Coordinates of C-alpha atoms in Angstrom, one line a residue:
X1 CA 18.0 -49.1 24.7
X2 CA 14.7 -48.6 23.3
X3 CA 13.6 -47.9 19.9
X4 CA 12.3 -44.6 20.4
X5 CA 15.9 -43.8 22.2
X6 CA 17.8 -45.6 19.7
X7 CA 16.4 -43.2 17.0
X8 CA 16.7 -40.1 19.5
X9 CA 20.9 -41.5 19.1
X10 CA 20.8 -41.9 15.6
X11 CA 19.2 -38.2 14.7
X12 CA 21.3 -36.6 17.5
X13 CA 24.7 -38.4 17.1
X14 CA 26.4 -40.3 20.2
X15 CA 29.0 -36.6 21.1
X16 CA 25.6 -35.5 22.1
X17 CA 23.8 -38.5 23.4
X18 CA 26.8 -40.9 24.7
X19 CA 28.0 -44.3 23.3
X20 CA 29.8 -45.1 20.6
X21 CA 28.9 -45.4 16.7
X22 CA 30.2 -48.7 16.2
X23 CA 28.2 -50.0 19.6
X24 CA 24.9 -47.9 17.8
X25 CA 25.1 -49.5 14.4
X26 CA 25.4 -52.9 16.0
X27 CA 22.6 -52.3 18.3
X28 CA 20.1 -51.0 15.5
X29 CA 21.1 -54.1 13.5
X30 CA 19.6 -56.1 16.1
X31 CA 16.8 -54.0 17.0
X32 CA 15.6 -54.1 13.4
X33 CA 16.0 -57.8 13.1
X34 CA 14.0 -58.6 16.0
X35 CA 11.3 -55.6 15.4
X36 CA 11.2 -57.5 11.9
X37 CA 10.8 -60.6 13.5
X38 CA 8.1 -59.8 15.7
X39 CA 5.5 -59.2 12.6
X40 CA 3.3 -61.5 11.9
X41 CA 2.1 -63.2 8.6
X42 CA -0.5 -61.0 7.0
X43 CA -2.6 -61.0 4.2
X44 CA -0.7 -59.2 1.1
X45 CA -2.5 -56.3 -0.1
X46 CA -2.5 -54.2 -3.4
X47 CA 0.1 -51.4 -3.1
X48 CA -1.0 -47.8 -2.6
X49 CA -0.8 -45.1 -5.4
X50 CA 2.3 -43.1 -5.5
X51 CA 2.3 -40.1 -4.0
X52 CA 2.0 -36.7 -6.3
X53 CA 5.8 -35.7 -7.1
X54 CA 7.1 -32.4 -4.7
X55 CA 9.4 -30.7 -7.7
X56 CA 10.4 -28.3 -5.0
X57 CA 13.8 -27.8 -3.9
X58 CA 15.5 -30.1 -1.1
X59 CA 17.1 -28.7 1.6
X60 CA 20.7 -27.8 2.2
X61 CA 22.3 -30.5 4.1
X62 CA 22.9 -27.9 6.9
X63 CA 19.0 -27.0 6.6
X64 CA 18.1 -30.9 6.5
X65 CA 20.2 -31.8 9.7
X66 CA 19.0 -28.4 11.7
X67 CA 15.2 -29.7 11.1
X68 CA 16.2 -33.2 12.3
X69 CA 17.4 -31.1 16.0
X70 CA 14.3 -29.1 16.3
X71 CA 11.8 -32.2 15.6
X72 CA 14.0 -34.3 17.7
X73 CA 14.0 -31.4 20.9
X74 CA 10.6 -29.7 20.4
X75 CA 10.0 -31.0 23.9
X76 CA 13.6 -30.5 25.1
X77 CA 15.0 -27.9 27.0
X78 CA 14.0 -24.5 28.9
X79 CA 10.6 -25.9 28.8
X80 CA 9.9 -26.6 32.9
X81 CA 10.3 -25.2 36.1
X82 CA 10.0 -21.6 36.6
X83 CA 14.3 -21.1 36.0
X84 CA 16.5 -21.9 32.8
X85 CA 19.5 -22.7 31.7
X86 CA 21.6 -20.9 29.2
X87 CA 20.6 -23.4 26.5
X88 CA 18.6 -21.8 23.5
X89 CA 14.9 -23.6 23.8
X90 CA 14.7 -24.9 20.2
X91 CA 11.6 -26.1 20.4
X92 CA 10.4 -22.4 20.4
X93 CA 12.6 -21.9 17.2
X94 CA 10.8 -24.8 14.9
X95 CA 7.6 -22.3 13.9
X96 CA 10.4 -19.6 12.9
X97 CA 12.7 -22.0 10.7
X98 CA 9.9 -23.6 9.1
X99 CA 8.2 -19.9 8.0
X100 CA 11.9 -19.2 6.6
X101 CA 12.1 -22.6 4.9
X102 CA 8.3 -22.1 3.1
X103 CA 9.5 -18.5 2.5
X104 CA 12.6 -19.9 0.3
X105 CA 10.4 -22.5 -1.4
X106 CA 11.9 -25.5 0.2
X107 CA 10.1 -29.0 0.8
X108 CA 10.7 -31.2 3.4
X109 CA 13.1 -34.3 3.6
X110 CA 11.2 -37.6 2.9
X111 CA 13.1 -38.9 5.7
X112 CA 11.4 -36.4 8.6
X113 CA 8.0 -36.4 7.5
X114 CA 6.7 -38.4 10.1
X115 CA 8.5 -36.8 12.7
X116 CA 7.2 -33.0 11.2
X117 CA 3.5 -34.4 10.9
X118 CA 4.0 -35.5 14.2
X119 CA 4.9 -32.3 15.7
X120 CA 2.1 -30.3 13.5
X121 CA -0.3 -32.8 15.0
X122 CA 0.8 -32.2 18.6
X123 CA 1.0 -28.1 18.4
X124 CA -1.7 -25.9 16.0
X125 CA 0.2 -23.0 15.3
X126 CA 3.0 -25.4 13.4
X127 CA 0.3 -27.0 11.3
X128 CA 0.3 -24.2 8.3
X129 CA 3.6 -24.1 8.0
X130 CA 4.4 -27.5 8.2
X131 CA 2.2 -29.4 5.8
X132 CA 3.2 -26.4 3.2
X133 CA 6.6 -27.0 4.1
X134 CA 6.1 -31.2 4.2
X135 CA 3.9 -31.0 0.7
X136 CA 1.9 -33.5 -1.3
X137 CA 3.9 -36.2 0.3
X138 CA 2.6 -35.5 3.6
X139 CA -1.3 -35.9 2.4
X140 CA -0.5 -39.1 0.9
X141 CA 0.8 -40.5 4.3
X142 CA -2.0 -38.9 6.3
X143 CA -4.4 -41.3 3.9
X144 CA -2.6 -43.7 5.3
X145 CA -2.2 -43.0 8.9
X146 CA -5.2 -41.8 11.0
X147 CA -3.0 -39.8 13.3
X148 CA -2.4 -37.1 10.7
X149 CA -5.4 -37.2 8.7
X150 CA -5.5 -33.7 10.5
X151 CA -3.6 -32.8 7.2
X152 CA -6.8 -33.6 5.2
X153 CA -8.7 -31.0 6.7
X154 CA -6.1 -28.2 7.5
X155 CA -3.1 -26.3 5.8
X156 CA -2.8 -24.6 2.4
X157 CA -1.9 -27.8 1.1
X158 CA -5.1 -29.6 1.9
X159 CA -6.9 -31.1 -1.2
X160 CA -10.0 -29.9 -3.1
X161 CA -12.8 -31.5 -1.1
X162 CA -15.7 -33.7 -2.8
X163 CA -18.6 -31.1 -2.5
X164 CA -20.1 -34.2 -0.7
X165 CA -18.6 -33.3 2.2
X166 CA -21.0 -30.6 3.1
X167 CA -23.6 -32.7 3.7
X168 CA -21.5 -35.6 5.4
X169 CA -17.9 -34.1 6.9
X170 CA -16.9 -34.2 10.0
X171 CA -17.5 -30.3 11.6
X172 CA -14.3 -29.0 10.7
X173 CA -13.4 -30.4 7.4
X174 CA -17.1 -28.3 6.6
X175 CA -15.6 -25.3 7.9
X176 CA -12.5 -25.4 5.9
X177 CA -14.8 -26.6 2.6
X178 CA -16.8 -23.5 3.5
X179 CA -13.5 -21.5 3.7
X180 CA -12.2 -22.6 0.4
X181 CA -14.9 -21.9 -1.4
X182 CA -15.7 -18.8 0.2
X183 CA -11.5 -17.5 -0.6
X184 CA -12.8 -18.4 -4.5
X185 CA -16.1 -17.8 -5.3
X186 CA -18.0 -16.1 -2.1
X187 CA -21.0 -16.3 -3.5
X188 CA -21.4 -19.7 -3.9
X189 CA -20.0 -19.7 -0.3
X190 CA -23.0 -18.0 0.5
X191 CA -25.3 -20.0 -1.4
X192 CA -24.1 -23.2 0.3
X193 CA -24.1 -21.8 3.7
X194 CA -28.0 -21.0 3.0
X195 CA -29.1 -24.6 1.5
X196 CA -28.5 -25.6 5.4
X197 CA -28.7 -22.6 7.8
X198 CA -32.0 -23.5 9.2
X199 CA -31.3 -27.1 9.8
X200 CA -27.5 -26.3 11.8
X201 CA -27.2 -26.4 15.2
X202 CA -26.7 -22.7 17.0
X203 CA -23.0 -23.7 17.9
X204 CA -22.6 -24.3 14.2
X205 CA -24.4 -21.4 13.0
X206 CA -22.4 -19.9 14.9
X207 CA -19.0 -20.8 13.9
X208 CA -20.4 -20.5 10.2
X209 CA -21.1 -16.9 10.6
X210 CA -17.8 -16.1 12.6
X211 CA -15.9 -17.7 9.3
X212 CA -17.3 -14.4 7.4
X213 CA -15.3 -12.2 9.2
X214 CA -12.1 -13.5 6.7
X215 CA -13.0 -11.7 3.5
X216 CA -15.8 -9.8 4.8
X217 CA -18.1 -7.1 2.1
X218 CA -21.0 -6.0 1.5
X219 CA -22.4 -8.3 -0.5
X220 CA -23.0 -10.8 3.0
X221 CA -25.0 -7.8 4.5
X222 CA -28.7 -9.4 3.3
X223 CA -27.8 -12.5 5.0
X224 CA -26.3 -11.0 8.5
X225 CA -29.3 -8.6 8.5
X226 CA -31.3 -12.0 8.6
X227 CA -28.8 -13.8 11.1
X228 CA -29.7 -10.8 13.5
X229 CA -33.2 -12.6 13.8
X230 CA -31.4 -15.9 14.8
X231 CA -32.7 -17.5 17.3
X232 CA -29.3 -18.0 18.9
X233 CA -28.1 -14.8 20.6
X234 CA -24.2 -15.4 20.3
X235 CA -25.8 -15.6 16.4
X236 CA -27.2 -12.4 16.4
X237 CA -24.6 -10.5 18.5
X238 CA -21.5 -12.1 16.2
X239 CA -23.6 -11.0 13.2
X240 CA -24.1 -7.8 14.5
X241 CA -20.5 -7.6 15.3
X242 CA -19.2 -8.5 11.4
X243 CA -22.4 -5.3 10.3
X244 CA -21.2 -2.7 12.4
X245 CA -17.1 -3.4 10.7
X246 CA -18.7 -3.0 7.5
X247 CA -18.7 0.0 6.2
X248 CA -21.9 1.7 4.7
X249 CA -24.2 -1.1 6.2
X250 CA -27.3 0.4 7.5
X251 CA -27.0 -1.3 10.8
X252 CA -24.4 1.2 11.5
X253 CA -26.5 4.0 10.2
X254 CA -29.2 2.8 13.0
X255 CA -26.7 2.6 15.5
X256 CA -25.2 6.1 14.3
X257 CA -28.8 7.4 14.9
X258 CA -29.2 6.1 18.3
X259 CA -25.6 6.9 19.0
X260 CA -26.7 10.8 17.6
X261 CA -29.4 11.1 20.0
X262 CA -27.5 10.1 23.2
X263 CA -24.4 12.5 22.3
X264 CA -24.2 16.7 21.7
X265 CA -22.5 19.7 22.5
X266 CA -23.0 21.9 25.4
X267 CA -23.0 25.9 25.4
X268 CA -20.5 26.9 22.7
X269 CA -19.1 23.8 21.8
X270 CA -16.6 23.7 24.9
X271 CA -17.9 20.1 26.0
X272 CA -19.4 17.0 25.2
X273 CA -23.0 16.1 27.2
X274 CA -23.8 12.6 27.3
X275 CA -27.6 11.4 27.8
X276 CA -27.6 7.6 28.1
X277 CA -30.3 5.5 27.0
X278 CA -33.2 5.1 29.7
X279 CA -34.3 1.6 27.8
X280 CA -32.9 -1.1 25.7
X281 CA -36.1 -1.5 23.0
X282 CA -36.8 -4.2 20.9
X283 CA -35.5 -2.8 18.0
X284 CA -32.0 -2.3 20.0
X285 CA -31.7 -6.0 21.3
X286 CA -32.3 -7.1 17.6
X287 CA -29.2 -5.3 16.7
X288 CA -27.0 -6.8 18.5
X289 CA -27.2 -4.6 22.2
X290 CA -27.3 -7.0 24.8
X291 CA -29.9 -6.0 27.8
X292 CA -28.1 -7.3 31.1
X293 CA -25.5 -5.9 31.8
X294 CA -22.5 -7.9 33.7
X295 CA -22.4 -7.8 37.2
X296 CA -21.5 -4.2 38.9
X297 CA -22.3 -2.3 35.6
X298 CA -24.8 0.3 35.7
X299 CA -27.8 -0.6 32.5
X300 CA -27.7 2.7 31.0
X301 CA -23.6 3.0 30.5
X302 CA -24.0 -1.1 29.4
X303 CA -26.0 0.2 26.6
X304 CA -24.7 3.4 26.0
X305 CA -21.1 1.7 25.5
X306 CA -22.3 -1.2 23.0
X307 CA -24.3 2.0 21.0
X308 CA -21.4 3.8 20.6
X309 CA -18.6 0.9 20.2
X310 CA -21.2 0.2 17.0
X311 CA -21.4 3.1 15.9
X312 CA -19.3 4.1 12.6
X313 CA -16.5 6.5 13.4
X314 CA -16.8 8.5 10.4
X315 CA -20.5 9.9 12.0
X316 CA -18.5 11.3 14.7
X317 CA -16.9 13.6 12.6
X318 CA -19.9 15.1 11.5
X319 CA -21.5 15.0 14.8
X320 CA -18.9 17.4 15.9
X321 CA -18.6 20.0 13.2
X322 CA -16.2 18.7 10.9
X323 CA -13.3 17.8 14.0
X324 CA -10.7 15.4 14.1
X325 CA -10.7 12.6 16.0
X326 CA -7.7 13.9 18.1
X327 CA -9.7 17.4 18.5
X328 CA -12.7 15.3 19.3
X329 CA -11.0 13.6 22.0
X330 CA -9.5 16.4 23.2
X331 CA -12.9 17.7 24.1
X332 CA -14.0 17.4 28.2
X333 CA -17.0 15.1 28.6
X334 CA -19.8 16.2 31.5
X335 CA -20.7 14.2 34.1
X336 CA -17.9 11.7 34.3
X337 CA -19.1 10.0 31.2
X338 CA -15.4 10.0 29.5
X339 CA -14.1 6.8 30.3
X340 CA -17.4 5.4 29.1
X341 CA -17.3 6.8 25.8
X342 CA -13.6 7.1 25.4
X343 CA -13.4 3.0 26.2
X344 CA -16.6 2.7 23.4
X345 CA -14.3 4.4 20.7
X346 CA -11.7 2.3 21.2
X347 CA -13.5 -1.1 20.9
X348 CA -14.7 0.8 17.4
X349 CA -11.5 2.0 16.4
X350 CA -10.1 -1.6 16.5
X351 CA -13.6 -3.7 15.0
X352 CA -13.1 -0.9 12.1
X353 CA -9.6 -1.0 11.9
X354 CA -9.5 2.5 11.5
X355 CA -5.8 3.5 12.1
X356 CA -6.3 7.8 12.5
X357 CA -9.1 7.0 15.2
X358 CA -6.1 4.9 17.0
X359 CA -3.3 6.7 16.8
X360 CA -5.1 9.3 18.1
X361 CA -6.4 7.5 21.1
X362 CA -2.8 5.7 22.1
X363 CA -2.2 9.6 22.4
X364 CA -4.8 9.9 25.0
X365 CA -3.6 7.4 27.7
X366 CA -6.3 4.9 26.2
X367 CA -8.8 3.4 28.3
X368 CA -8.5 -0.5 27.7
X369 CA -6.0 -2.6 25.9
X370 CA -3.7 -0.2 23.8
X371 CA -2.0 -3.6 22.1
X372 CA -5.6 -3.7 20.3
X373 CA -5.1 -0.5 19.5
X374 CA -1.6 -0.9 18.3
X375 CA -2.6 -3.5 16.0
X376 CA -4.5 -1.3 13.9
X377 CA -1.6 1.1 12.9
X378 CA 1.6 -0.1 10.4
X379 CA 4.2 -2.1 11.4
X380 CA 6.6 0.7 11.6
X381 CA 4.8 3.0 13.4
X382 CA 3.3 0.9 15.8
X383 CA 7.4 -0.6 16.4
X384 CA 8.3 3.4 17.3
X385 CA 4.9 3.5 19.4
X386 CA 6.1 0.6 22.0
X387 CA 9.8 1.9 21.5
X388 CA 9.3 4.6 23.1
X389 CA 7.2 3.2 25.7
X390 CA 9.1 0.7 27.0
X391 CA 12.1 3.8 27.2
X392 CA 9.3 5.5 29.3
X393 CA 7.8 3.1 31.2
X394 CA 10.3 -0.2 31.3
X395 CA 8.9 -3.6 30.5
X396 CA 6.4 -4.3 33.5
X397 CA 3.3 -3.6 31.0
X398 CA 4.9 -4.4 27.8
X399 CA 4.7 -7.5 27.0
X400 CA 1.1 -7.6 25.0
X401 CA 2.4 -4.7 23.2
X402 CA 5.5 -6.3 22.4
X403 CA 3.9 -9.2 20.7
X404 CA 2.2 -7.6 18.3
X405 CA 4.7 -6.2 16.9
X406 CA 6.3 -7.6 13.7
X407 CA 8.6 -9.8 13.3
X408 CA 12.0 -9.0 13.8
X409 CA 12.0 -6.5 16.2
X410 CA 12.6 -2.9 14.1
X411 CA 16.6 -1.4 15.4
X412 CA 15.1 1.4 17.9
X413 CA 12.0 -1.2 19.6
X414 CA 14.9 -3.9 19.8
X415 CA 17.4 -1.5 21.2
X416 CA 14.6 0.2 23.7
X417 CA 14.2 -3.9 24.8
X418 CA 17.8 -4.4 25.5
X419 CA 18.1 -1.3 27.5
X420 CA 15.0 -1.9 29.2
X421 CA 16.5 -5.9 30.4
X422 CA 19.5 -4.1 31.3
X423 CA 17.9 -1.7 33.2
X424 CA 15.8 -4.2 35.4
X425 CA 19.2 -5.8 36.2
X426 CA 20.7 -2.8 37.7
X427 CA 18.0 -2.2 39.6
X428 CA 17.8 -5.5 41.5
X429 CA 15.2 -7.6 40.1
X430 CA 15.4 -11.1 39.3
X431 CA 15.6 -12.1 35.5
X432 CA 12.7 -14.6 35.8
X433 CA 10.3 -11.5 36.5
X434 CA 10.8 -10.6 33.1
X435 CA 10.8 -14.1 31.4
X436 CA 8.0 -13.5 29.1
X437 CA 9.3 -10.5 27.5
X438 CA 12.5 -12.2 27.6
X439 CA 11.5 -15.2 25.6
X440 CA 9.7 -12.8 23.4
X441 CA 13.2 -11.5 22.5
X442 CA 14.8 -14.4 21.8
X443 CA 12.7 -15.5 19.2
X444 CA 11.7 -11.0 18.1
X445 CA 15.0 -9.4 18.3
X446 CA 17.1 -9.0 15.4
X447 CA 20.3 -11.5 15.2
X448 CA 22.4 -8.7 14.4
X449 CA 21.6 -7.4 17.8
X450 CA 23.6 -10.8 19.7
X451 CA 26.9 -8.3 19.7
X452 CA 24.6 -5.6 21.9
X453 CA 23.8 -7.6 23.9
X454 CA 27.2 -9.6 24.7
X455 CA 28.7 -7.7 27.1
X456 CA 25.4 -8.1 29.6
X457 CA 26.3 -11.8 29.3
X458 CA 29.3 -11.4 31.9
X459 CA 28.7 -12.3 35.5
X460 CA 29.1 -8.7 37.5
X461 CA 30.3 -7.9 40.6
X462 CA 28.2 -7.9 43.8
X463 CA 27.9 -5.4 45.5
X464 CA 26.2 -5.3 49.7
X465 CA 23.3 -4.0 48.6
X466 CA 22.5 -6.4 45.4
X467 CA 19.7 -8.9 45.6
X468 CA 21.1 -12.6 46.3
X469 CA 22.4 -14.3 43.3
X470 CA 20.5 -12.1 40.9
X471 CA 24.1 -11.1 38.4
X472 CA 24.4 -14.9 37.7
X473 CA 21.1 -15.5 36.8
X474 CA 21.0 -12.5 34.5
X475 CA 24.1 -13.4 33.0
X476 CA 22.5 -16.9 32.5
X477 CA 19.1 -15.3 30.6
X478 CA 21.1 -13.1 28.8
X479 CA 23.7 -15.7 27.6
X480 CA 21.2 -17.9 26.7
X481 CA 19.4 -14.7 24.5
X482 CA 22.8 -14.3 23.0
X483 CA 23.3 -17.8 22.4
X484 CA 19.1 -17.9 20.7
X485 CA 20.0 -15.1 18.9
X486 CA 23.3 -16.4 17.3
X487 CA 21.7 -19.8 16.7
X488 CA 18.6 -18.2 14.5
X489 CA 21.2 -16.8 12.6
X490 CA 23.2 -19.2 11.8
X491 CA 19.5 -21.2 11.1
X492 CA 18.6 -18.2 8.6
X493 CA 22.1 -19.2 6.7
X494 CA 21.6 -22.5 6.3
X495 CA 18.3 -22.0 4.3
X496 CA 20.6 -19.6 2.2

């Protein structure tokens, strides 16, 4: 047995791995004597500083040894090959235990902070949770051990850094300085960011300007209105991106005037005429509208599209007399110049984050992504929203919508889910045709929903007609939903 297995044994137990305990012990008795053994004389060395004390709670043993499973089977089960098992894939489960764990206050077990710095080094979307969750401890061992020193540069918990570092970091322990001191004093931030612009690379530049999106006013307008001179045109376009969500800037009142000129009412009022621009002018491509259009896109609806989709929403409003956005909408467009301009205010509506503008487009049959749109509007509503379109429509176009939905699952959107699995079952498809919206519900639906979803678990009848073996494998994803569901709530109870 190896050491890597041997410790697999020992965090598992032998009823899950094999062997007995007795046969373990003996065997890592001798494994440590000969890995001790093995090391050679070395040069004794002055000790390292303690660590800072973590006066945070411990875990609940239960807590403690469910943390030991998920680090020990992040790369374990239901992870390859197109079909699963009924086995819950816990490696899917860590990022949802450790949110709960952070959310109670807990830190982590001496013990398994390797093996959690190990797993927040191999996946990115663990690494917030995890070094909050594994706490001053953990930056102490990354000091020591070049594999995490990830932790130095990431995670709430990641020291002050030496102001040095601006000048002499690696790229992204810059961007996180820059961050840091941006979330405290932004303009100092600013400052900073100045001392070097002109000396940074454009992929820099550029990375430095898209870090102003998080926490973005109007006191960064003077320096975006001189980024959109940059002589990097990702530069200038991102720039011009983070001016037109900014409400008041005068970039948007330029675009609002060009917009203005390309947009009116016919006769009476009855419809909306569009005259697209005939050129993109200097004084355009400086603001962010990019000239070529991609391939199989006419020039003039290129430009007429990044005009309006820059344009502040709010001079629509006045544009047409005072209307809504829904009665707006509702208005007929000439010349087959709707989808143009409806797809335009829905890029705006979701780079201003302006929720009536949405709703009112998702109630248009929106042209585009409506998840983006759905993003925009609360939690609540925008659960009902997908709700009832998954009771409309099923689950074939519902999984983008689905995940942006907050976490759990609200009754009616988890409900609407179930009925939807179980409706795709009846009619003959095979469960692995919905296996991204039914991992999504293993880790989004409600625990207290397991006891819905129980009796789809049995094996049903076949009929002549029935697809092949499909009943068994939808009593295996569902069992395995029930069995996820059931496990993350008896996870949620061991954190207390």
């Amino acid at each position: 047995m190896t050491w890597p297995e041997l410790i697999g044994t020992a965090l598992l137990g032998t009823d899950r791995r094999g062997g007995e305990p007795t046969a373990l012990l003996a065997t890592a008795a001798t494994e440590t004597v000969r890995r001790r053994a093995g090391l050679r004389p070395a040069t004794a060395a002055e000790r390292p500083a303690p660590a800072q004390p973590d006066s945070r709670p411990a875990l609940p043993d239960a807590a403690r040894r469910r943390l030991a499973l998920l680090l020990a089977d992040r790369k374990g089960a239901g992870t390859g090959g197109s079909r699963r098992n009924a086995a819950p894939n816990l490696g899917e489960l860590l990022p949802q235990w450790l949110a709960a764990a952070n959310a109670r206050g807990y830190g982590a077990p001496p013990a398994l902070l390797p093996a959690l710095l190990d797993a927040a080094r191999a996946r990115t979307d663990l690494r917030a949770e995890a070094l909050t969750l594994a706490g001053p401890r953990a930056l102490w061992l990354a000091g020591l051990n070049p594999d995490w020193r990830y932790a130095l540069r990431t995670g709430a918990m990641a020291p002050r850094l030496d102001p040095g570092v601006w000048e002499e970091g690696l790229f992204a322990e810059r961007v996180a300085h820059l961050g840091r001191l941006r979330a405290s004093d932004p303009e100092a931030a600013l400052a900073l960011l100045r001392t070097t612009w002109a000396t940074e690379r454009a992929e820099d530049r550029l990375m430095f300007v898209d870090s102003l999106r998080e926490g973005l006013s109007p006191a960064d307008e003077p320096f975006l209105e001189q980024a959109l001179s940059d002589r990097s045109r990702n530069v200038r376009a991102t720039a011009a991106e983070l001016l037109s969500a900014l409400p008041g800037s005068a970039l948007g009142a330029r675009m609002a005037g060009r917009a203005r000129s390309c947009v009116s009412m016919a006769g009476a009022g009855e419809r909306i005429v569009v005259e697209a621009p005939y050129e993109c002018d200097a004084a355009m491509e400086r603001d962010g509208i990019v000239p070529v259009p991609p391939a199989g896109r006419g020039e003039r609806a290129w430009w007429f599209g990044q005009l309006v989709d820059a344009t502040p929403l709010a001079a629509w409003r006045e544009r047409f007399g005072g209307r809504t956005a829904e009665q707006i909408l509702a208005l007929p467009v000439a010349d087959e110049w709707q989808s143009d301009l409806h797809a335009a205010w829905c890029r705006a509506a979701v780079r201003q984050r302006d929720a009536d503008w949405a709703r009112a487009l998702l109630g248009q049959a929106p042209v585009g992504d409506p998840a983006k749109l759905l993003s925009v509007l609360p939690p609540q509503e925008r659960a009902g929203w997908v709700a009832r379109f998954v009771a409309s429509n099923g689950l074939s176009e519902a999984f983008q919508m689905l995940a942006v939905c907050e976490v759990p699952w609200a009754g009616p959107l988890g409900r609407a889910v179930v009925d939807a699995l179980d409706i795709a079952r009846d009619a003959g498809n095979y469960p692995w045709s919905f296996s991204g919206v039914m991992g999504l519900a293993e880790r989004c639906l409600d625990p207290a929903e397991a006891d819905r979803a129980t009796p789809l678990t049995a094996i049903p009848d076949e009929s002549a007609d029935a697809t092949p073996g499909a009943g068994v494998y939808w009593a295996e994803a569902f069992q395995r939903l029930v069995g996820t569901l059931r496990l993350r709530a008896e996870m949620l109870a061991e954190l207390g």
